Amino acid sequence: MCAKLVVLGSVNADHVIRVPRFARAGETLRGSGYRIAYGGKGANQAVAAARLKDPNTQVDFIACLGNDDIGRAMKAAFAKDGINTATITQIEQEMTGVAMIQVADNGENSIVISAGANACLDEHLVSCYAVHIQQADALLMQLETPLSAICKAAQIAKQNGTKVILNPAPAQALPEELLRQLYMITPNETEAEILTGIKVEDKISAAQAAKRFHQLGVQIVLITLGAKGVYFSENGQGQIIGGFRVKARDTTAAGDTFNGALVVALLEGKTLTNAIRFAHAAAAISVTREGAQPSIPHRAETLDFLA
Ligand code: ATP
């Protein structure tokens, strides 16, 4: 039997430049190492799902690209990764989303985003692709595209028995109606704090934050804790499941790799604990490498890592 995942979310071209420090107003600064990388949380999670899925799972990606060369190149790259690109819309009058990222020598970064075509992923577009969501086993979303469309997609999914998984990044206030539609929520510590008002510092505070999500109707809460792993709670029973110890070089897209891996592992029938272990392995490999999509591992190397 074939399982089907729909990922709905953003696509960004990340323009990255190294700077000795951030420029002051009116100042021109010499940077170095300029590169363009494919990113956007939706795209990263779709790529992770496609590289890490078993052969019986199909990954559809509902997204909007601009009418530009980078948009066309990204679509071709998604197809090469095995993503079904039939649900990707190219918007005539728009540019593909962009993130201008400065990375300072002290490791800090500063990011300015222009949504571009991502802002066109609206309720009307979700209606056009409703049948894909209705036929899916799971719908994975983040918060870089318009919230009204995310709510609409969740509603369609819930009505048709499609499990909704929300990675609430970047964090913003969410309608309780949306939280009630969720099978699973996967915030990091900061996002969990913004959404619940509870500072997540240890197992006890993680349990309190999880309880708050459960009270709002979310069935499974998974708070990612960076190198420490995750706090995982189902029916109020929670535990920390540790990650893998690796030498981290760049944690960009660790969370996205984790989410994509987790959902495809669940779709192939793994238990939640085993799916988390698989996702930890994929995310651990990703932090040993530079960049967003280039750092996301394939299934075979992740299974080797676990062997
Ligand atoms: P990002 O925004 O950097 O993509 P995030 O804040 O959404 O990440 P994290 O909680 O930092 O998510 O990490 C997600 C998962 O990635 C962790 O649960 C873990 O599996 C893995 N991970 C992150 N950092 C490390 C690390 N230093 N070593 C090993 N695994 C890591």
JSON list of N, CA and C and ligand atoms in Angstrom, two decimals, residues 188 224-227 229-230 244 246 248 251-256 258 280 283-284 287, ligand 1:
[
{"chain": "A", "resi": 188, "resn": "ASN", "atom": "N", "xyz": [10.21, 24.09, 18.80]},
{"chain": "A", "resi": 188, "resn": "ASN", "atom": "CA", "xyz": [11.45, 24.02, 19.58]},
{"chain": "A", "resi": 188, "resn": "ASN", "atom": "C", "xyz": [11.17, 24.72, 20.92]},
{"chain": "A", "resi": 224, "resn": "THR", "atom": "N", "xyz": [11.31, 19.99, 20.47]},
{"chain": "A", "resi": 224, "resn": "THR", "atom": "CA", "xyz": [12.71, 19.67, 20.16]},
{"chain": "A", "resi": 224, "resn": "THR", "atom": "C", "xyz": [13.63, 20.51, 21.04]},
{"chain": "A", "resi": 225, "resn": "LEU", "atom": "N", "xyz": [14.71, 19.85, 21.50]},
{"chain": "A", "resi": 225, "resn": "LEU", "atom": "CA", "xyz": [15.59, 20.46, 22.50]},
{"chain": "A", "resi": 225, "resn": "LEU", "atom": "C", "xyz": [17.03, 20.57, 21.98]},
{"chain": "A", "resi": 226, "resn": "GLY", "atom": "N", "xyz": [17.19, 20.77, 20.68]},
{"chain": "A", "resi": 226, "resn": "GLY", "atom": "CA", "xyz": [18.53, 20.87, 20.10]},
{"chain": "A", "resi": 226, "resn": "GLY", "atom": "C", "xyz": [19.34, 19.60, 20.36]},
{"chain": "A", "resi": 227, "resn": "ALA", "atom": "N", "xyz": [20.59, 19.75, 20.77]},
{"chain": "A", "resi": 227, "resn": "ALA", "atom": "CA", "xyz": [21.46, 18.59, 20.97]},
{"chain": "A", "resi": 227, "resn": "ALA", "atom": "C", "xyz": [20.93, 17.65, 22.06]},
{"chain": "A", "resi": 229, "resn": "GLY", "atom": "N", "xyz": [17.92, 16.53, 22.32]},
{"chain": "A", "resi": 229, "resn": "GLY", "atom": "CA", "xyz": [16.92, 15.59, 21.80]},
{"chain": "A", "resi": 229, "resn": "GLY", "atom": "C", "xyz": [15.53, 16.19, 21.75]},
{"chain": "A", "resi": 230, "resn": "VAL", "atom": "N", "xyz": [14.53, 15.45, 22.27]},
{"chain": "A", "resi": 230, "resn": "VAL", "atom": "CA", "xyz": [13.15, 15.96, 22.28]},
{"chain": "A", "resi": 230, "resn": "VAL", "atom": "C", "xyz": [12.47, 15.58, 23.59]},
{"chain": "A", "resi": 244, "resn": "PHE", "atom": "N", "xyz": [21.54, 12.07, 19.08]},
{"chain": "A", "resi": 244, "resn": "PHE", "atom": "CA", "xyz": [22.85, 11.44, 18.88]},
{"chain": "A", "resi": 244, "resn": "PHE", "atom": "C", "xyz": [23.94, 12.49, 19.07]},
{"chain": "A", "resi": 246, "resn": "VAL", "atom": "N", "xyz": [27.12, 14.19, 18.04]},
{"chain": "A", "resi": 246, "resn": "VAL", "atom": "CA", "xyz": [27.97, 14.39, 16.85]},
{"chain": "A", "resi": 246, "resn": "VAL", "atom": "C", "xyz": [28.70, 15.71, 17.00]},
{"chain": "A", "resi": 248, "resn": "ALA", "atom": "N", "xyz": [28.89, 19.11, 15.85]},
{"chain": "A", "resi": 248, "resn": "ALA", "atom": "CA", "xyz": [28.02, 19.99, 15.05]},
{"chain": "A", "resi": 248, "resn": "ALA", "atom": "C", "xyz": [28.83, 21.08, 14.36]},
{"chain": "A", "resi": 251, "resn": "THR", "atom": "N", "xyz": [23.86, 24.07, 12.36]},
{"chain": "A", "resi": 251, "resn": "THR", "atom": "CA", "xyz": [22.57, 23.46, 12.71]},
{"chain": "A", "resi": 251, "resn": "THR", "atom": "C", "xyz": [21.41, 23.95, 11.82]},
{"chain": "A", "resi": 252, "resn": "THR", "atom": "N", "xyz": [21.72, 24.74, 10.78]},
{"chain": "A", "resi": 252, "resn": "THR", "atom": "CA", "xyz": [20.66, 25.18, 9.86]},
{"chain": "A", "resi": 252, "resn": "THR", "atom": "C", "xyz": [19.89, 23.97, 9.33]},
{"chain": "A", "resi": 253, "resn": "ALA", "atom": "N", "xyz": [18.57, 24.06, 9.41]},
{"chain": "A", "resi": 253, "resn": "ALA", "atom": "CA", "xyz": [17.67, 23.01, 8.90]},
{"chain": "A", "resi": 253, "resn": "ALA", "atom": "C", "xyz": [17.67, 21.72, 9.72]},
{"chain": "A", "resi": 254, "resn": "ALA", "atom": "N", "xyz": [18.27, 21.75, 10.92]},
{"chain": "A", "resi": 254, "resn": "ALA", "atom": "CA", "xyz": [18.20, 20.55, 11.78]},
{"chain": "A", "resi": 254, "resn": "ALA", "atom": "C", "xyz": [16.74, 20.24, 12.11]},
{"chain": "A", "resi": 255, "resn": "GLY", "atom": "N", "xyz": [16.02, 21.29, 12.49]},
{"chain": "A", "resi": 255, "resn": "GLY", "atom": "CA", "xyz": [14.60, 21.11, 12.83]},
{"chain": "A", "resi": 255, "resn": "GLY", "atom": "C", "xyz": [13.80, 20.64, 11.62]},
{"chain": "A", "resi": 256, "resn": "ASP", "atom": "N", "xyz": [14.09, 21.20, 10.46]},
{"chain": "A", "resi": 256, "resn": "ASP", "atom": "CA", "xyz": [13.35, 20.81, 9.24]},
{"chain": "A", "resi": 256, "resn": "ASP", "atom": "C", "xyz": [13.65, 19.36, 8.88]},
{"chain": "A", "resi": 258, "resn": "PHE", "atom": "N", "xyz": [14.55, 17.04, 10.95]},
{"chain": "A", "resi": 258, "resn": "PHE", "atom": "CA", "xyz": [13.88, 16.24, 11.98]},
{"chain": "A", "resi": 258, "resn": "PHE", "atom": "C", "xyz": [12.40, 16.03, 11.62]},
{"chain": "A", "resi": 280, "resn": "HIS", "atom": "N", "xyz": [16.09, 11.71, 14.78]},
{"chain": "A", "resi": 280, "resn": "HIS", "atom": "CA", "xyz": [17.30, 12.17, 15.49]},
{"chain": "A", "resi": 280, "resn": "HIS", "atom": "C", "xyz": [18.54, 11.87, 14.64]},
{"chain": "A", "resi": 283, "resn": "ALA", "atom": "N", "xyz": [18.68, 14.21, 11.59]},
{"chain": "A", "resi": 283, "resn": "ALA", "atom": "CA", "xyz": [19.01, 15.59, 12.00]},
{"chain": "A", "resi": 283, "resn": "ALA", "atom": "C", "xyz": [20.46, 15.67, 12.48]},
{"chain": "A", "resi": 284, "resn": "ALA", "atom": "N", "xyz": [20.92, 14.63, 13.16]},
{"chain": "A", "resi": 284, "resn": "ALA", "atom": "CA", "xyz": [22.31, 14.64, 13.64]},
{"chain": "A", "resi": 284, "resn": "ALA", "atom": "C", "xyz": [23.28, 14.67, 12.45]},
{"chain": "A", "resi": 287, "resn": "VAL", "atom": "N", "xyz": [23.48, 18.24, 10.98]},
{"chain": "A", "resi": 287, "resn": "VAL", "atom": "CA", "xyz": [24.24, 19.29, 11.69]},
{"chain": "A", "resi": 287, "resn": "VAL", "atom": "C", "xyz": [25.76, 19.13, 11.51]},
{"chain": "B", "resi": 1, "resn": "ATP", "atom": "P1", "xyz": [16.82, 24.86, 13.37]},
{"chain": "B", "resi": 1, "resn": "ATP", "atom": "O1", "xyz": [15.99, 26.11, 13.54]},
{"chain": "B", "resi": 1, "resn": "ATP", "atom": "O2", "xyz": [18.28, 25.04, 13.63]},
{"chain": "B", "resi": 1, "resn": "ATP", "atom": "O3", "xyz": [16.54, 24.12, 12.12]},
{"chain": "B", "resi": 1, "resn": "ATP", "atom": "P2", "xyz": [15.20, 23.93, 15.57]},
{"chain": "B", "resi": 1, "resn": "ATP", "atom": "O4", "xyz": [15.46, 24.98, 16.59]},
{"chain": "B", "resi": 1, "resn": "ATP", "atom": "O5", "xyz": [13.90, 23.91, 14.87]},
{"chain": "B", "resi": 1, "resn": "ATP", "atom": "O6", "xyz": [16.39, 23.86, 14.53]},
{"chain": "B", "resi": 1, "resn": "ATP", "atom": "P3", "xyz": [16.36, 21.99, 17.35]},
{"chain": "B", "resi": 1, "resn": "ATP", "atom": "O7", "xyz": [15.57, 21.77, 18.59]},
{"chain": "B", "resi": 1, "resn": "ATP", "atom": "O8", "xyz": [17.58, 22.84, 17.47]},
{"chain": "B", "resi": 1, "resn": "ATP", "atom": "O9", "xyz": [15.36, 22.48, 16.22]},
{"chain": "B", "resi": 1, "resn": "ATP", "atom": "O10", "xyz": [16.86, 20.59, 16.75]},
{"chain": "B", "resi": 1, "resn": "ATP", "atom": "C1", "xyz": [15.98, 19.65, 16.13]},
{"chain": "B", "resi": 1, "resn": "ATP", "atom": "C2", "xyz": [16.60, 18.29, 16.21]},
{"chain": "B", "resi": 1, "resn": "ATP", "atom": "O11", "xyz": [17.87, 18.31, 15.52]},
{"chain": "B", "resi": 1, "resn": "ATP", "atom": "C3", "xyz": [16.94, 17.81, 17.62]},
{"chain": "B", "resi": 1, "resn": "ATP", "atom": "O12", "xyz": [15.82, 17.22, 18.26]},
{"chain": "B", "resi": 1, "resn": "ATP", "atom": "C4", "xyz": [18.05, 16.80, 17.31]},
{"chain": "B", "resi": 1, "resn": "ATP", "atom": "O13", "xyz": [17.51, 15.59, 16.82]},
{"chain": "B", "resi": 1, "resn": "ATP", "atom": "C5", "xyz": [18.81, 17.48, 16.17]},
{"chain": "B", "resi": 1, "resn": "ATP", "atom": "N1", "xyz": [19.93, 18.32, 16.63]},
{"chain": "B", "resi": 1, "resn": "ATP", "atom": "C6", "xyz": [19.95, 19.67, 16.74]},
{"chain": "B", "resi": 1, "resn": "ATP", "atom": "N2", "xyz": [21.16, 20.10, 17.17]},
{"chain": "B", "resi": 1, "resn": "ATP", "atom": "C7", "xyz": [21.92, 19.00, 17.34]},
{"chain": "B", "resi": 1, "resn": "ATP", "atom": "C8", "xyz": [23.28, 18.76, 17.76]},
{"chain": "B", "resi": 1, "resn": "ATP", "atom": "N3", "xyz": [24.09, 19.77, 18.10]},
{"chain": "B", "resi": 1, "resn": "ATP", "atom": "N4", "xyz": [23.73, 17.48, 17.79]},
{"chain": "B", "resi": 1, "resn": "ATP", "atom": "C9", "xyz": [22.92, 16.44, 17.42]},
{"chain": "B", "resi": 1, "resn": "ATP", "atom": "N5", "xyz": [21.64, 16.60, 17.03]},
{"chain": "B", "resi": 1, "resn": "ATP", "atom": "C10", "xyz": [21.14, 17.85, 16.97]}
]
